[in-house]
Amino acid sequence: MSSKTNNIEEIEKKLKNGIFNLIQERNDFLLPQVLDFVQVKEWMNIQPEYQRRRVWDIKRKSQFIESLLMNVPIPPIFLLEWEYGRYEVMDGQQRLDAIISFYSNEFKLTGMKYWTELNGLSYNQFLPLVRRALDRRRISATTIMTESVVDDDDKLDLRRLVFERLNTGGMKLNSQEIRNCIYSGQFNDLIVDLSGNEIFTKAWNIPSHSDNISEGKITDKLSNNTLFRRMGDCEIVLRFYALFESKHLKGSLKTMMDGAMNRRLDITDDEIKVLRESFINSLELANEVFGEKMFQITDSTTGKSTQSINFYDAISVIFHDLRSKSAEILEKKEEIFELVQNLIAVPENYENLVNRRGSSTEISVMKAFFKNAIINLLD
């Protein structure tokens, strides 16, 4: 039998068995129904763990509400029926959040171009006629039904596939937002959780989670923070796990971070516990040694201090490597602080920390440089 015949048979088999042969439904929902589905009946989850954080500001939300009032065609949202009658949003989260937060009177319209009379108003301040006009508007949804796949593993694969394919327009997802979807699971949850650590947020000038998140609601102060908004904080945490195993220091930083997520898709609870302790112990040790200057480097010519992701890479991993010497490090923390500051003050070292691109070779060299200096001091 020829290879061509074999290929034809494989194609026919795939078509017959249905490799992700999706079952879809299309519906239109009145805007008040969206609020009902999410907040009252709890049928729809607009913030599944793999979705990005909310990134639209009030002006962009306002312009979307204006588009709805004008009946401008809106792209459909995409839902996945995770179980019968329960849905999660795969595409359209920002649009749905704008609808829900406006109907909940959480913001006042601003930057309206055609309905300027409505600037400064929330939904409950609309004239009844305008409220009724908005309530008549609809948003379309394409739903991938739960019958599309048989078991939960296939459902996860389907979710990742569709999410990736849908990520072609709108506000393009960055690498960490994509990882948040593709590699969703216990390890990803750990990264998100650790990004709210009080020592960590203080080091990176991120507003405290405990002060800015209450009952699932996030303050504007936190949601507008650049690192938090686009999951840059989670990527910083991930860098630690991508770099602390020397056997995996190969290729670009992006490749190493993707690999760190992929290797831990089926991680156990015990492994999660160990990984959590590794990060927190390293973070706490760095805080003891460097205090307010943790992960900061100072330009000796200007005296200006800035946060350095490259310095973070080196110090966080070094303190993990030297965890057995924690007591000695704490005993000589003032000397270590002074040593490191003097090393950074050397123009060549400072430039390396500022300009390093993130190849595995550069990371290894920088880590070895600081690590050897600290070990020599301890000895």
Short mmCIF file of C-alpha atoms in Angstrom, two decimals:
data_model
loop_
_atom_site.label_atom_id
_atom_site.label_comp_id
_atom_site.label_asym_id
_atom_site.label_seq_id
_atom_site.Cartn_x
_atom_site.Cartn_y
_atom_site.Cartn_z
CA MET A 1 0.00 0.00 0.00
CA SER A 2 1.45 3.40 -0.98
CA SER A 3 2.18 6.17 1.48
CA LYS A 4 -0.37 8.29 -0.40
CA THR A 5 -3.07 5.70 0.32
CA ASN A 6 -2.03 5.60 3.97
CA ASN A 7 -2.32 9.37 4.19
CA ILE A 8 -5.80 9.29 2.69
CA GLU A 9 -6.88 6.67 5.21
CA GLU A 10 -5.47 8.73 8.08
CA ILE A 11 -7.31 11.80 6.85
CA GLU A 12 -10.57 9.86 6.55
CA LYS A 13 -10.03 8.41 10.04
CA LYS A 14 -9.50 11.86 11.54
CA LEU A 15 -12.60 13.22 9.87
CA LYS A 16 -14.66 10.22 10.99
CA ASN A 17 -13.45 10.25 14.60
CA GLY A 18 -13.57 14.02 14.88
CA ILE A 19 -10.26 15.43 16.07
CA PHE A 20 -11.58 18.43 18.01
CA ASN A 21 -14.69 18.45 15.83
CA LEU A 22 -16.25 21.30 17.74
CA ILE A 23 -19.95 21.57 18.47
CA GLN A 24 -20.91 25.24 18.52
CA GLU A 25 -23.92 27.37 19.34
CA ARG A 26 -24.45 31.03 18.53
CA ASN A 27 -26.60 33.31 20.66
CA ASP A 28 -27.30 36.98 21.21
CA PHE A 29 -27.65 38.29 24.77
CA LEU A 30 -29.23 41.52 25.92
CA LEU A 31 -26.74 43.51 27.99
CA PRO A 32 -28.70 43.16 31.28
CA GLN A 33 -28.65 39.39 30.73
CA VAL A 34 -24.85 39.42 30.88
CA LEU A 35 -24.99 40.90 34.37
CA ASP A 36 -27.59 38.31 35.39
CA PHE A 37 -25.57 35.38 34.03
CA VAL A 38 -22.40 36.42 35.87
CA GLN A 39 -23.54 37.93 39.16
CA VAL A 40 -26.95 36.38 39.86
CA LYS A 41 -27.14 32.94 38.28
CA GLU A 42 -23.34 32.55 38.24
CA TRP A 43 -23.52 30.67 34.95
CA MET A 44 -20.58 32.50 33.41
CA ASN A 45 -17.02 32.85 34.73
CA ILE A 46 -15.40 35.86 33.09
CA GLN A 47 -12.15 35.45 35.04
CA PRO A 48 -11.00 31.82 34.67
CA GLU A 49 -7.48 31.28 35.97
CA TYR A 50 -5.95 31.31 32.48
CA GLN A 51 -7.37 34.70 31.52
CA ARG A 52 -5.32 37.86 31.59
CA ARG A 53 -5.94 40.48 34.25
CA ARG A 54 -8.28 43.32 33.42
CA VAL A 55 -6.38 45.82 31.32
CA TRP A 56 -8.95 48.24 29.90
CA ASP A 57 -8.92 51.66 31.53
CA ILE A 58 -12.08 53.74 32.08
CA LYS A 59 -11.67 55.64 28.81
CA ARG A 60 -11.53 52.43 26.78
CA LYS A 61 -14.50 50.98 28.68
CA SER A 62 -16.41 54.21 28.03
CA GLN A 63 -15.70 54.08 24.31
CA PHE A 64 -16.96 50.50 24.24
CA ILE A 65 -20.21 51.54 25.96
CA GLU A 66 -20.52 54.34 23.39
CA SER A 67 -20.10 51.80 20.58
CA LEU A 68 -22.91 49.72 22.08
CA LEU A 69 -25.18 52.76 22.32
CA MET A 70 -24.47 53.53 18.66
CA ASN A 71 -25.11 49.89 17.74
CA VAL A 72 -21.68 49.62 16.13
CA PRO A 73 -21.01 45.96 15.16
CA ILE A 74 -19.11 44.25 17.99
CA PRO A 75 -17.07 41.05 17.49
CA PRO A 76 -18.63 38.04 19.22
CA ILE A 77 -17.34 36.77 22.52
CA PHE A 78 -16.26 33.13 22.74
CA LEU A 79 -17.38 30.89 25.58
CA LEU A 80 -16.44 27.36 26.57
CA GLU A 81 -19.11 25.26 28.24
CA TRP A 82 -16.91 23.63 30.87
CA GLU A 83 -19.79 21.58 32.22
CA TYR A 84 -23.48 21.59 31.41
CA GLY A 85 -24.84 25.10 31.91
CA ARG A 86 -21.54 26.51 33.19
CA TYR A 87 -19.42 28.69 30.92
CA GLU A 88 -16.04 30.38 30.97
CA VAL A 89 -14.84 33.19 28.74
CA MET A 90 -12.08 32.39 26.28
CA ASP A 91 -12.24 35.65 24.33
CA GLY A 92 -14.09 38.85 25.17
CA GLN A 93 -13.26 39.19 28.85
CA GLN A 94 -12.47 42.91 28.62
CA ARG A 95 -15.76 43.64 26.81
CA LEU A 96 -17.81 41.69 29.34
CA ASP A 97 -16.00 43.34 32.24
CA ALA A 98 -16.80 46.77 30.77
CA ILE A 99 -20.50 45.88 30.53
CA ILE A 100 -20.69 44.43 34.04
CA SER A 101 -18.74 47.21 35.75
CA PHE A 102 -20.79 49.91 33.98
CA TYR A 103 -24.12 48.30 34.85
CA SER A 104 -22.82 47.98 38.42
CA ASN A 105 -22.14 51.76 38.46
CA GLU A 106 -18.43 51.23 39.11
CA PHE A 107 -17.30 54.04 36.80
CA LYS A 108 -18.51 57.18 35.05
CA LEU A 109 -18.17 57.63 31.32
CA THR A 110 -15.27 59.68 30.02
CA GLY A 111 -13.82 60.49 26.61
CA MET A 112 -17.10 59.93 24.74
CA LYS A 113 -16.70 61.34 21.23
CA TYR A 114 -20.25 61.25 19.85
CA TRP A 115 -22.34 61.03 23.04
CA THR A 116 -20.50 63.83 24.82
CA GLU A 117 -23.64 64.62 26.83
CA LEU A 118 -23.10 61.37 28.74
CA ASN A 119 -19.56 62.14 29.91
CA GLY A 120 -19.40 62.12 33.70
CA LEU A 121 -22.46 59.89 34.09
CA SER A 122 -22.78 56.37 35.47
CA TYR A 123 -25.51 53.95 34.38
CA ASN A 124 -27.90 54.87 37.20
CA GLN A 125 -27.57 58.56 36.24
CA PHE A 126 -28.82 57.96 32.69
CA LEU A 127 -32.23 59.27 31.72
CA PRO A 128 -34.72 56.35 31.67
CA LEU A 129 -34.94 56.63 27.88
CA VAL A 130 -31.16 56.24 27.49
CA ARG A 131 -31.09 53.31 29.93
CA ARG A 132 -33.80 51.54 27.95
CA ALA A 133 -31.91 52.20 24.71
CA LEU A 134 -28.74 50.63 26.12
CA ASP A 135 -30.69 47.73 27.64
CA ARG A 136 -31.95 46.83 24.14
CA ARG A 137 -28.44 46.34 22.80
CA ARG A 138 -27.08 42.83 22.40
CA ILE A 139 -23.72 41.10 22.37
CA SER A 140 -23.18 37.97 20.32
CA ALA A 141 -21.58 34.83 21.71
CA THR A 142 -20.18 31.72 20.10
CA THR A 143 -20.22 28.85 22.58
CA ILE A 144 -18.17 25.68 22.26
CA MET A 145 -20.37 23.04 23.84
CA THR A 146 -19.21 20.50 26.38
CA GLU A 147 -20.13 17.67 23.97
CA SER A 148 -17.15 18.69 21.79
CA VAL A 149 -14.82 16.50 23.86
CA VAL A 150 -15.18 13.38 26.00
CA ASP A 151 -12.89 13.76 29.02
CA ASP A 152 -11.34 16.56 31.07
CA ASP A 153 -7.84 16.10 29.61
CA ASP A 154 -9.20 16.64 26.11
CA LYS A 155 -11.11 19.64 27.42
CA LEU A 156 -7.87 21.20 28.70
CA ASP A 157 -6.18 20.60 25.35
CA LEU A 158 -9.17 22.09 23.56
CA ARG A 159 -9.15 25.14 25.80
CA ARG A 160 -5.46 25.77 25.14
CA LEU A 161 -5.83 25.26 21.40
CA VAL A 162 -8.83 27.55 20.98
CA PHE A 163 -7.39 30.23 23.26
CA GLU A 164 -4.17 30.33 21.23
CA ARG A 165 -6.05 30.48 17.91
CA LEU A 166 -8.31 33.26 19.16
CA ASN A 167 -5.37 35.38 20.29
CA THR A 168 -5.03 37.18 16.99
CA GLY A 169 -6.67 40.56 17.55
CA GLY A 170 -7.61 43.14 20.14
CA MET A 171 -4.97 44.04 22.72
CA LYS A 172 -2.39 41.40 21.93
CA LEU A 173 -1.46 39.13 24.81
CA ASN A 174 2.14 39.19 25.96
CA SER A 175 4.21 36.07 26.62
CA GLN A 176 3.21 35.71 30.27
CA GLU A 177 -0.49 36.19 29.57
CA ILE A 178 -0.25 33.41 26.99
CA ARG A 179 1.60 31.16 29.44
CA ASN A 180 -1.13 31.87 31.97
CA CYS A 181 -3.55 30.16 29.59
CA ILE A 182 -1.48 27.45 27.97
CA TYR A 183 0.09 26.22 31.20
CA SER A 184 -2.79 26.82 33.61
CA GLY A 185 -2.68 24.55 36.63
CA GLN A 186 -1.18 24.28 40.11
CA PHE A 187 2.22 25.69 39.21
CA ASN A 188 0.69 28.67 37.42
CA ASP A 189 -1.56 29.25 40.45
CA LEU A 190 1.55 29.21 42.65
CA ILE A 191 3.20 31.89 40.52
CA VAL A 192 0.12 34.11 40.69
CA ASP A 193 -0.09 33.62 44.45
CA LEU A 194 3.60 34.39 45.04
CA SER A 195 3.32 37.57 42.97
CA GLY A 196 1.21 38.93 45.83
CA ASN A 197 3.86 38.28 48.49
CA GLU A 198 4.28 41.45 50.57
CA ILE A 199 8.08 41.49 50.36
CA PHE A 200 7.92 40.92 46.60
CA THR A 201 5.35 43.64 45.87
CA LYS A 202 7.26 46.15 47.99
CA ALA A 203 10.52 45.37 46.17
CA TRP A 204 8.91 46.02 42.78
CA ASN A 205 6.78 49.02 43.78
CA ILE A 206 3.53 47.12 43.29
CA PRO A 207 0.66 48.21 45.56
CA SER A 208 0.02 45.75 48.36
CA HIS A 209 -2.51 43.06 47.45
CA SER A 210 -3.86 42.95 51.01
CA ASP A 211 -4.66 46.67 50.86
CA ASN A 212 -5.99 46.69 47.30
CA ILE A 213 -7.92 43.44 46.80
CA SER A 214 -11.11 42.84 48.76
CA GLU A 215 -13.78 40.23 48.00
CA GLY A 216 -12.41 39.79 44.50
CA LYS A 217 -12.50 43.51 43.68
CA ILE A 218 -9.25 45.21 42.71
CA THR A 219 -8.64 48.90 43.31
CA ASP A 220 -7.67 51.21 40.45
CA LYS A 221 -4.34 51.78 42.20
CA LEU A 222 -3.39 48.12 41.77
CA SER A 223 -5.11 47.43 38.45
CA ASN A 224 -3.32 50.41 36.86
CA ASN A 225 0.10 49.25 38.04
CA THR A 226 2.11 48.35 34.94
CA LEU A 227 3.62 45.13 36.28
CA PHE A 228 0.36 43.87 37.77
CA ARG A 229 -1.83 44.84 34.85
CA ARG A 230 -0.05 42.74 32.22
CA MET A 231 1.20 39.97 34.55
CA GLY A 232 4.76 41.26 34.55
CA ASP A 233 4.87 40.48 38.26
CA CYS A 234 4.08 36.82 37.54
CA GLU A 235 6.80 36.70 34.90
CA ILE A 236 9.33 38.01 37.44
CA VAL A 237 8.40 35.17 39.81
CA LEU A 238 8.66 32.68 36.95
CA ARG A 239 12.19 33.87 36.11
CA PHE A 240 13.36 32.48 39.46
CA TYR A 241 12.01 29.02 38.64
CA ALA A 242 13.36 29.18 35.10
CA LEU A 243 16.89 29.96 36.28
CA PHE A 244 17.45 28.12 39.56
CA GLU A 245 18.13 24.72 37.96
CA SER A 246 21.45 24.95 36.13
CA LYS A 247 20.74 21.87 34.00
CA HIS A 248 17.94 23.79 32.27
CA LEU A 249 19.98 26.92 31.51
CA LYS A 250 19.85 26.57 27.74
CA GLY A 251 18.74 28.94 25.00
CA SER A 252 16.87 32.21 25.37
CA LEU A 253 15.18 33.37 28.55
CA LYS A 254 11.77 33.00 26.89
CA THR A 255 12.54 29.38 26.01
CA MET A 256 13.69 28.70 29.57
CA MET A 257 10.54 30.24 31.05
CA ASP A 258 8.27 28.28 28.71
CA GLY A 259 10.16 25.12 29.64
CA ALA A 260 9.84 25.83 33.36
CA MET A 261 6.05 26.01 32.96
CA ASN A 262 5.79 22.98 30.70
CA ARG A 263 7.86 20.72 32.98
CA ARG A 264 5.52 21.42 35.88
CA LEU A 265 2.13 20.89 34.26
CA ASP A 266 1.51 17.72 36.29
CA ILE A 267 3.20 18.81 39.49
CA THR A 268 2.25 17.28 42.85
CA ASP A 269 1.14 19.06 46.02
CA ASP A 270 4.41 18.14 47.74
CA GLU A 271 6.44 19.59 44.87
CA ILE A 272 4.38 22.79 45.02
CA LYS A 273 5.17 23.10 48.72
CA VAL A 274 8.92 22.75 48.08
CA LEU A 275 8.85 25.29 45.25
CA ARG A 276 6.90 27.77 47.36
CA GLU A 277 9.39 27.50 50.22
CA SER A 278 12.35 27.87 47.84
CA PHE A 279 11.09 31.18 46.48
CA ILE A 280 9.98 32.62 49.82
CA ASN A 281 13.21 31.61 51.60
CA SER A 282 15.33 33.23 48.89
CA LEU A 283 13.16 36.36 48.94
CA GLU A 284 13.30 36.70 52.72
CA LEU A 285 17.08 36.23 52.77
CA ALA A 286 17.53 38.89 50.09
CA ASN A 287 15.30 41.22 52.08
CA GLU A 288 17.39 40.68 55.22
CA VAL A 289 20.60 41.52 53.38
CA PHE A 290 19.50 44.35 51.08
CA GLY A 291 16.39 45.78 52.75
CA GLU A 292 14.91 48.69 50.79
CA LYS A 293 17.63 48.37 48.14
CA MET A 294 16.67 44.79 47.32
CA PHE A 295 16.99 44.21 43.56
CA GLN A 296 18.14 47.81 43.01
CA ILE A 297 21.35 49.00 41.42
CA THR A 298 22.88 52.45 41.80
CA ASP A 299 24.63 54.40 39.06
CA SER A 300 27.87 55.59 40.67
CA THR A 301 28.01 58.66 38.41
CA THR A 302 24.50 59.96 39.10
CA GLY A 303 23.71 58.28 42.42
CA LYS A 304 20.34 57.24 41.02
CA SER A 305 18.98 53.82 42.06
CA THR A 306 16.74 51.76 39.79
CA GLN A 307 15.19 48.32 39.97
CA SER A 308 17.15 45.75 37.98
CA ILE A 309 15.60 42.54 36.72
CA ASN A 310 19.08 41.22 35.92
CA PHE A 311 20.25 41.84 39.49
CA TYR A 312 17.11 40.07 40.72
CA ASP A 313 17.91 37.07 38.51
CA ALA A 314 21.38 36.79 39.99
CA ILE A 315 20.66 37.45 43.67
CA SER A 316 17.44 35.42 43.99
CA VAL A 317 19.05 32.33 42.47
CA ILE A 318 22.35 32.78 44.36
CA PHE A 319 20.55 32.89 47.70
CA HIS A 320 18.67 29.74 46.70
CA ASP A 321 21.97 28.03 45.81
CA LEU A 322 23.50 29.13 49.14
CA ARG A 323 20.46 28.25 51.27
CA SER A 324 22.61 25.90 53.39
CA LYS A 325 24.71 28.94 54.35
CA SER A 326 21.77 31.14 55.37
CA ALA A 327 23.01 31.55 58.94
CA GLU A 328 26.46 32.64 57.74
CA ILE A 329 24.91 35.04 55.23
CA LEU A 330 22.78 36.67 57.92
CA GLU A 331 25.78 36.90 60.23
CA LYS A 332 27.75 38.79 57.58
CA LYS A 333 24.85 40.57 55.87
CA GLU A 334 26.34 44.07 56.29
CA GLU A 335 29.61 42.92 54.71
CA ILE A 336 27.76 41.20 51.85
CA PHE A 337 25.68 44.32 51.25
CA GLU A 338 28.79 46.50 51.07
CA LEU A 339 30.62 43.98 48.85
CA VAL A 340 27.79 43.81 46.33
CA GLN A 341 27.31 47.60 46.25
CA ASN A 342 31.03 48.04 45.57
CA LEU A 343 30.89 45.51 42.74
CA ILE A 344 27.89 47.26 41.19
CA ALA A 345 29.71 50.60 41.43
CA VAL A 346 32.29 49.36 38.91
CA PRO A 347 31.07 50.87 35.59
CA GLU A 348 31.61 47.65 33.62
CA ASN A 349 29.55 45.62 36.09
CA TYR A 350 26.82 48.25 36.18
CA GLU A 351 26.59 48.30 32.40
CA ASN A 352 26.36 44.50 32.30
CA LEU A 353 23.44 44.58 34.73
CA VAL A 354 21.70 47.29 32.72
CA ASN A 355 22.29 45.97 29.22
CA ARG A 356 22.31 42.17 29.54
CA ARG A 357 19.79 40.67 27.10
CA GLY A 358 19.06 37.41 28.86
CA SER A 359 20.82 34.57 27.08
CA SER A 360 21.64 31.49 29.15
CA THR A 361 25.38 32.23 28.83
CA GLU A 362 25.06 35.82 30.06
CA ILE A 363 22.87 34.74 32.96
CA SER A 364 25.35 32.05 34.01
CA VAL A 365 28.30 34.45 33.86
CA MET A 366 26.55 37.14 35.90
CA LYS A 367 25.34 34.67 38.51
CA ALA A 368 28.82 33.10 38.86
CA PHE A 369 30.42 36.54 39.21
CA PHE A 370 28.35 37.59 42.24
CA LYS A 371 28.14 34.09 43.71
CA ASN A 372 31.91 33.59 43.76
CA ALA A 373 32.41 36.98 45.38
CA ILE A 374 29.91 36.16 48.15
CA ILE A 375 31.37 32.68 48.73
CA ASN A 376 34.88 34.14 49.02
CA LEU A 377 33.65 36.57 51.64
CA LEU A 378 31.91 33.82 53.62
CA ASP A 379 35.04 31.66 53.54
#
